[in-house]
mmCIF file of C-alpha atoms and ligand atoms in Angstrom:
data_model
loop_
_atom_site.group_PDB
_atom_site.id
_atom_site.type_symbol
_atom_site.label_atom_id
_atom_site.label_comp_id
_atom_site.label_asym_id
_atom_site.label_seq_id
_atom_site.Cartn_x
_atom_site.Cartn_y
_atom_site.Cartn_z
ATOM 1 C CA MET A 4 -8.996 23.946 180.242
ATOM 2 C CA LEU A 5 -12.266 22.217 179.327
ATOM 3 C CA THR A 6 -11.487 18.963 177.551
ATOM 4 C CA ASP A 7 -13.749 16.822 175.381
ATOM 5 C CA VAL A 8 -12.065 13.412 175.481
ATOM 6 C CA HIS A 9 -14.512 11.593 173.204
ATOM 7 C CA THR A 10 -15.423 12.920 169.744
ATOM 8 C CA HIS A 11 -15.856 11.699 166.192
ATOM 9 C CA VAL A 12 -14.682 14.916 164.553
ATOM 10 C CA LEU A 13 -12.181 13.542 162.049
ATOM 11 C CA PRO A 14 -13.656 13.913 158.556
ATOM 12 C CA ASN A 15 -14.544 10.745 156.607
ATOM 13 C CA MET A 16 -13.009 8.440 159.149
ATOM 14 C CA ASP A 17 -15.911 6.579 160.735
ATOM 15 C CA ASP A 18 -19.634 7.141 161.318
ATOM 16 C CA GLY A 19 -18.822 10.640 162.612
ATOM 17 C CA SER A 20 -18.110 13.765 160.584
ATOM 18 C CA GLN A 21 -18.744 13.285 156.864
ATOM 19 C CA SER A 22 -16.732 16.251 155.575
ATOM 20 C CA LEU A 23 -14.048 18.753 156.474
ATOM 21 C CA ASP A 24 -16.706 21.473 156.680
ATOM 22 C CA MET A 25 -18.747 19.431 159.122
ATOM 23 C CA SER A 26 -15.666 18.783 161.249
ATOM 24 C CA LEU A 27 -14.842 22.478 161.378
ATOM 25 C CA GLU A 28 -18.402 23.349 162.356
ATOM 26 C CA MET A 29 -18.384 20.706 165.096
ATOM 27 C CA LEU A 30 -15.136 22.095 166.484
ATOM 28 C CA THR A 31 -16.400 25.671 166.197
ATOM 29 C CA ARG A 32 -19.479 24.731 168.218
ATOM 30 C CA LEU A 33 -17.420 22.982 170.888
ATOM 31 C CA HIS A 34 -15.205 26.029 171.129
ATOM 32 C CA ALA A 35 -18.253 28.274 171.506
ATOM 33 C CA GLN A 36 -19.307 26.001 174.361
ATOM 34 C CA GLY A 37 -15.992 26.689 176.114
ATOM 35 C CA VAL A 38 -14.054 23.577 175.103
ATOM 36 C CA GLU A 39 -10.373 24.334 174.584
ATOM 37 C CA ARG A 40 -9.008 20.833 174.116
ATOM 38 C CA VAL A 41 -10.553 18.113 171.970
ATOM 39 C CA VAL A 42 -9.489 14.522 171.532
ATOM 40 C CA ALA A 43 -10.456 12.962 168.197
ATOM 41 C CA THR A 44 -11.415 9.357 168.929
ATOM 42 C CA PRO A 45 -12.534 7.571 165.738
ATOM 43 C CA HIS A 46 -13.783 4.013 166.195
ATOM 44 C CA PHE A 47 -11.244 1.226 165.957
ATOM 45 C CA TYR A 48 -12.657 -2.293 165.494
ATOM 46 C CA LEU A 49 -10.000 -4.949 165.274
ATOM 47 C CA HIS A 50 -12.215 -7.326 163.272
ATOM 48 C CA ARG A 51 -12.789 -4.651 160.615
ATOM 49 C CA GLU A 52 -9.140 -3.646 160.265
ATOM 50 C CA PRO A 53 -7.128 -6.306 158.456
ATOM 51 C CA ASP A 54 -4.321 -3.738 158.226
ATOM 52 C CA PRO A 55 -4.168 -1.600 161.402
ATOM 53 C CA ALA A 56 -1.190 0.337 159.994
ATOM 54 C CA ALA A 57 -3.451 1.576 157.175
ATOM 55 C CA TYR A 58 -5.978 2.788 159.779
ATOM 56 C CA LEU A 59 -3.224 4.749 161.534
ATOM 57 C CA THR A 60 -2.047 6.334 158.269
ATOM 58 C CA LYS A 61 -5.589 7.305 157.277
ATOM 59 C CA ARG A 62 -6.275 8.738 160.744
ATOM 60 C CA GLN A 63 -3.092 10.815 160.600
ATOM 61 C CA MET A 64 -4.046 12.174 157.165
ATOM 62 C CA ARG A 65 -7.524 13.170 158.359
ATOM 63 C CA PHE A 66 -6.025 14.769 161.450
ATOM 64 C CA ASP A 67 -3.433 16.709 159.427
ATOM 65 C CA ALA A 68 -6.118 17.993 157.048
ATOM 66 C CA LEU A 69 -8.085 19.309 160.008
ATOM 67 C CA VAL A 70 -5.163 20.853 161.885
ATOM 68 C CA GLU A 71 -4.119 22.697 158.711
ATOM 69 C CA GLN A 72 -7.305 24.721 159.067
ATOM 70 C CA GLN A 73 -5.981 26.717 162.055
ATOM 71 C CA LEU A 74 -8.290 25.383 164.700
ATOM 72 C CA PRO A 75 -9.453 27.526 167.610
ATOM 73 C CA MET A 76 -8.394 24.865 170.120
ATOM 74 C CA GLU A 77 -5.923 22.113 170.825
ATOM 75 C CA LEU A 78 -6.705 18.875 168.985
ATOM 76 C CA ARG A 79 -5.191 15.539 169.997
ATOM 77 C CA LEU A 80 -5.394 12.158 168.368
ATOM 78 C CA GLY A 81 -6.836 9.080 169.992
ATOM 79 C CA ALA A 82 -9.249 6.298 169.143
ATOM 80 C CA GLU A 83 -12.304 4.613 170.583
ATOM 81 C CA VAL A 84 -10.949 1.115 170.733
ATOM 82 C CA ALA A 85 -13.571 -1.633 170.839
ATOM 83 C CA ILE A 86 -12.778 -4.345 173.366
ATOM 84 C CA GLU A 87 -12.645 -7.559 171.381
ATOM 85 C CA GLN A 88 -10.873 -10.819 172.053
ATOM 86 C CA GLY A 89 -7.216 -10.410 171.131
ATOM 87 C CA ILE A 90 -7.176 -6.600 171.116
ATOM 88 C CA SER A 91 -4.541 -6.469 173.883
ATOM 89 C CA ASP A 92 -2.126 -8.342 171.593
ATOM 90 C CA LEU A 93 -2.388 -5.796 168.782
ATOM 91 C CA PRO A 94 1.203 -4.634 168.120
ATOM 92 C CA GLN A 95 0.004 -1.078 167.346
ATOM 93 C CA ILE A 96 -2.135 -0.691 170.465
ATOM 94 C CA ARG A 97 0.030 2.057 171.974
ATOM 95 C CA ALA A 98 -0.462 4.164 168.845
ATOM 96 C CA LEU A 99 -4.179 4.186 169.643
ATOM 97 C CA ALA A 100 -3.630 5.902 173.008
ATOM 98 C CA ILE A 101 -4.324 9.640 173.283
ATOM 99 C CA THR A 102 -1.201 11.402 172.025
ATOM 100 C CA GLY A 103 1.050 12.751 174.745
ATOM 101 C CA THR A 104 -0.681 10.706 177.436
ATOM 102 C CA ASP A 105 -0.911 7.118 178.673
ATOM 103 C CA LEU A 106 -4.719 7.198 178.306
ATOM 104 C CA ILE A 107 -6.587 4.866 175.970
ATOM 105 C CA LEU A 108 -10.337 5.109 175.360
ATOM 106 C CA LEU A 109 -11.881 1.639 175.408
ATOM 107 C CA GLU A 110 -15.422 0.775 174.379
ATOM 108 C CA LEU A 111 -16.948 -2.296 176.004
ATOM 109 C CA PRO A 112 -19.144 -4.469 173.783
ATOM 110 C CA TYR A 113 -22.931 -4.118 173.828
ATOM 111 C CA VAL A 114 -23.542 -7.737 174.776
ATOM 112 C CA PRO A 115 -23.919 -9.427 178.159
ATOM 113 C CA TYR A 116 -20.781 -9.067 180.235
ATOM 114 C CA GLN A 117 -18.154 -11.795 180.045
ATOM 115 C CA SER A 118 -14.912 -12.182 181.975
ATOM 116 C CA TRP A 119 -12.672 -12.057 178.874
ATOM 117 C CA MET A 120 -13.516 -8.342 178.642
ATOM 118 C CA GLU A 121 -11.789 -7.702 181.949
ATOM 119 C CA GLN A 122 -8.821 -9.813 180.868
ATOM 120 C CA GLU A 123 -8.367 -7.733 177.714
ATOM 121 C CA VAL A 124 -8.634 -4.423 179.592
ATOM 122 C CA HIS A 125 -6.279 -5.653 182.289
ATOM 123 C CA ALA A 126 -3.725 -6.855 179.719
ATOM 124 C CA ILE A 127 -3.814 -3.480 177.926
ATOM 125 C CA ALA A 128 -3.121 -1.758 181.240
ATOM 126 C CA VAL A 129 -0.437 -4.070 182.574
ATOM 127 C CA GLN A 130 1.372 -5.239 179.446
ATOM 128 C CA GLN A 131 1.256 -1.914 177.620
ATOM 129 C CA GLY A 132 1.532 0.436 180.622
ATOM 130 C CA LEU A 133 -1.599 2.301 179.545
ATOM 131 C CA THR A 134 -4.441 3.713 181.649
ATOM 132 C CA PRO A 135 -7.815 2.435 180.442
ATOM 133 C CA VAL A 136 -10.562 5.034 180.060
ATOM 134 C CA ILE A 137 -13.865 3.163 179.902
ATOM 135 C CA ALA A 138 -16.066 4.956 177.358
ATOM 136 C CA HIS A 139 -19.586 6.005 178.422
ATOM 137 C CA VAL A 140 -19.748 3.528 181.290
ATOM 138 C CA HIS A 141 -23.382 4.544 181.971
ATOM 139 C CA ARG A 142 -24.556 3.057 178.669
ATOM 140 C CA TYR A 143 -24.482 -0.631 179.543
ATOM 141 C CA LEU A 144 -27.568 -0.911 181.727
ATOM 142 C CA MET A 145 -29.445 -2.877 179.080
ATOM 143 C CA TRP A 146 -26.766 -5.539 178.789
ATOM 144 C CA TYR A 147 -24.961 -5.770 182.127
ATOM 145 C CA SER A 148 -26.406 -6.861 185.455
ATOM 146 C CA GLN A 149 -25.859 -4.734 188.539
ATOM 147 C CA GLU A 150 -23.242 -7.236 189.622
ATOM 148 C CA ASP A 151 -21.407 -6.968 186.285
ATOM 149 C CA LEU A 152 -21.460 -3.211 186.514
ATOM 150 C CA GLU A 153 -19.992 -3.453 190.015
ATOM 151 C CA THR A 154 -17.166 -5.541 188.561
ATOM 152 C CA VAL A 155 -16.449 -2.877 185.932
ATOM 153 C CA LEU A 156 -16.539 -0.066 188.493
ATOM 154 C CA GLY A 157 -13.975 -2.007 190.520
ATOM 155 C CA TRP A 158 -11.392 -1.883 187.722
ATOM 156 C CA ASP A 159 -8.296 0.242 188.014
ATOM 157 C CA ALA A 160 -9.472 2.607 185.283
ATOM 158 C CA ILE A 161 -10.857 6.034 184.523
ATOM 159 C CA PHE A 162 -14.554 6.217 183.687
ATOM 160 C CA GLN A 163 -15.689 8.430 180.835
ATOM 161 C CA ILE A 164 -19.105 10.069 180.999
ATOM 162 C CA ASN A 165 -21.023 11.418 178.009
ATOM 163 C CA ALA A 166 -22.977 14.642 178.363
ATOM 164 C CA GLU A 167 -26.130 12.694 177.467
ATOM 165 C CA ALA A 168 -25.917 10.692 180.726
ATOM 166 C CA PHE A 169 -27.292 13.711 182.584
ATOM 167 C CA GLU A 170 -30.428 13.623 180.413
ATOM 168 C CA SER A 171 -31.444 10.111 181.455
ATOM 169 C CA PHE A 172 -32.780 9.285 184.913
ATOM 170 C CA ARG A 173 -31.284 5.788 184.963
ATOM 171 C CA GLN A 174 -27.929 6.752 183.469
ATOM 172 C CA LYS A 175 -27.646 9.721 185.800
ATOM 173 C CA ARG A 176 -27.904 7.338 188.745
ATOM 174 C CA ILE A 177 -24.713 5.608 187.599
ATOM 175 C CA VAL A 178 -22.958 8.942 187.224
ATOM 176 C CA LYS A 179 -24.008 9.858 190.779
ATOM 177 C CA GLU A 180 -22.721 6.531 192.032
ATOM 178 C CA LEU A 181 -19.359 7.064 190.311
ATOM 179 C CA LEU A 182 -19.050 10.479 191.871
ATOM 180 C CA LYS A 183 -20.185 9.316 195.317
ATOM 181 C CA ARG A 184 -17.428 6.720 195.281
ATOM 182 C CA GLY A 185 -14.881 9.313 194.207
ATOM 183 C CA LEU A 186 -13.915 7.326 191.103
ATOM 184 C CA PRO A 187 -11.826 9.171 188.480
ATOM 185 C CA VAL A 188 -13.942 10.522 185.623
ATOM 186 C CA LEU A 189 -13.446 12.327 182.313
ATOM 187 C CA PHE A 190 -16.139 13.884 180.140
ATOM 188 C CA GLY A 191 -16.967 13.751 176.455
ATOM 189 C CA SER A 192 -19.641 14.800 174.014
ATOM 190 C CA ASP A 193 -19.185 11.684 171.821
ATOM 191 C CA CYS A 194 -20.379 13.993 169.043
ATOM 192 C CA HIS A 195 -20.812 12.413 165.605
ATOM 193 C CA ASN A 196 -22.544 15.144 163.598
ATOM 194 C CA LEU A 197 -24.436 18.435 163.825
ATOM 195 C CA SER A 198 -27.914 16.989 164.448
ATOM 196 C CA ASP A 199 -28.887 13.996 166.582
ATOM 197 C CA ARG A 200 -25.389 13.496 167.984
ATOM 198 C CA ARG A 201 -24.253 17.087 168.053
ATOM 199 C CA PRO A 202 -21.450 18.667 170.114
ATOM 200 C CA ASN A 203 -23.308 19.031 173.411
ATOM 201 C CA PHE A 204 -20.844 20.251 175.989
ATOM 202 C CA ASP A 205 -23.337 23.065 176.600
ATOM 203 C CA SER A 206 -25.788 20.614 178.132
ATOM 204 C CA LEU A 207 -23.023 19.132 180.251
ATOM 205 C CA LEU A 208 -22.110 22.598 181.533
ATOM 206 C CA ARG A 209 -25.721 23.160 182.526
ATOM 207 C CA LYS A 210 -26.025 19.886 184.443
ATOM 208 C CA ALA A 211 -22.615 19.128 185.948
ATOM 209 C CA LYS A 212 -21.041 21.084 188.781
ATOM 210 C CA PRO A 213 -18.126 23.257 187.619
ATOM 211 C CA GLU A 214 -15.845 21.638 190.234
ATOM 212 C CA LEU A 215 -16.465 18.304 188.603
ATOM 213 C CA LEU A 216 -15.304 19.535 185.211
ATOM 214 C CA GLN A 217 -12.297 21.240 186.736
ATOM 215 C CA GLN A 218 -11.395 18.027 188.520
ATOM 216 C CA ALA A 219 -11.638 16.095 185.224
ATOM 217 C CA ASP A 220 -9.385 18.601 183.501
ATOM 218 C CA ARG A 221 -6.828 18.343 186.282
ATOM 219 C CA LEU A 222 -6.895 14.568 185.886
ATOM 220 C CA PHE A 223 -6.271 14.865 182.132
ATOM 221 C CA ALA A 224 -3.440 17.335 182.734
ATOM 222 C CA GLN A 225 -1.853 14.963 185.267
ATOM 223 C CA HIS A 226 -1.741 12.251 182.637
ATOM 224 C CA ILE A 227 -0.036 14.598 180.177
ATOM 225 C CA LEU A 228 2.499 15.484 182.833
ATOM 226 C CA SER A 229 3.194 11.938 183.993
ATOM 227 C CA TYR A 230 3.587 10.832 180.376
ATOM 228 C CA SER A 231 6.047 13.591 179.503
ATOM 229 C CA THR A 232 8.018 12.909 182.692
ATOM 230 C CA ALA A 233 8.187 9.190 181.851
ATOM 231 C CA GLN A 234 9.418 10.016 178.316
ATOM 232 C CA ALA A 235 12.106 12.443 179.535
HETATM 233 FE FE1 FE2 B 327 -17.960 7.232 170.485
#
């Protein structure tokens, strides 16, 4: 089952979809591209959310409005959680994980690497029993040194790759390195709209080997299974 683990398809939630119609069109396009499972991952920035409970309520409302429309695929809730100082202490952090899994999509900051970032990711994993999924790990070349990137790739985490990585020579090199090392990966479109950040699983399907996508889907399914077993 092809899974898009990184999307901004919830209507009027963040800088992604701006209407219910746009959300439905984005999902329709993903479905036409063969995607059968989508995770909605609206941005979560701790410093912009004085009341995280209100964020969760709003997200649930947007999700419910979308699911009411009889979607052609499975839709799960998640969030793209920005790594900021103190994020691992957020009482609601587990509610930001992808529903029915122990996976949490984490976005590293676009600033030079600092060791507190690792401490936050590590604390989320260890204290909360969650598996970090590092969002579009190929995007940090401008900010992180090779050595910093090595540090990140050494984390006990899953690495998420955007379809766009295959379009860039430099970003593709990181993807190749991840795969050469056999590191666990998941894929996403990170779609925000119908134009410049459109649902682009089609381009991923053209560039990535089918085995790679199957492997990613097995990995996602394993995390559903291990979560449901742990809950039983
Ligand atoms: Fe995103």
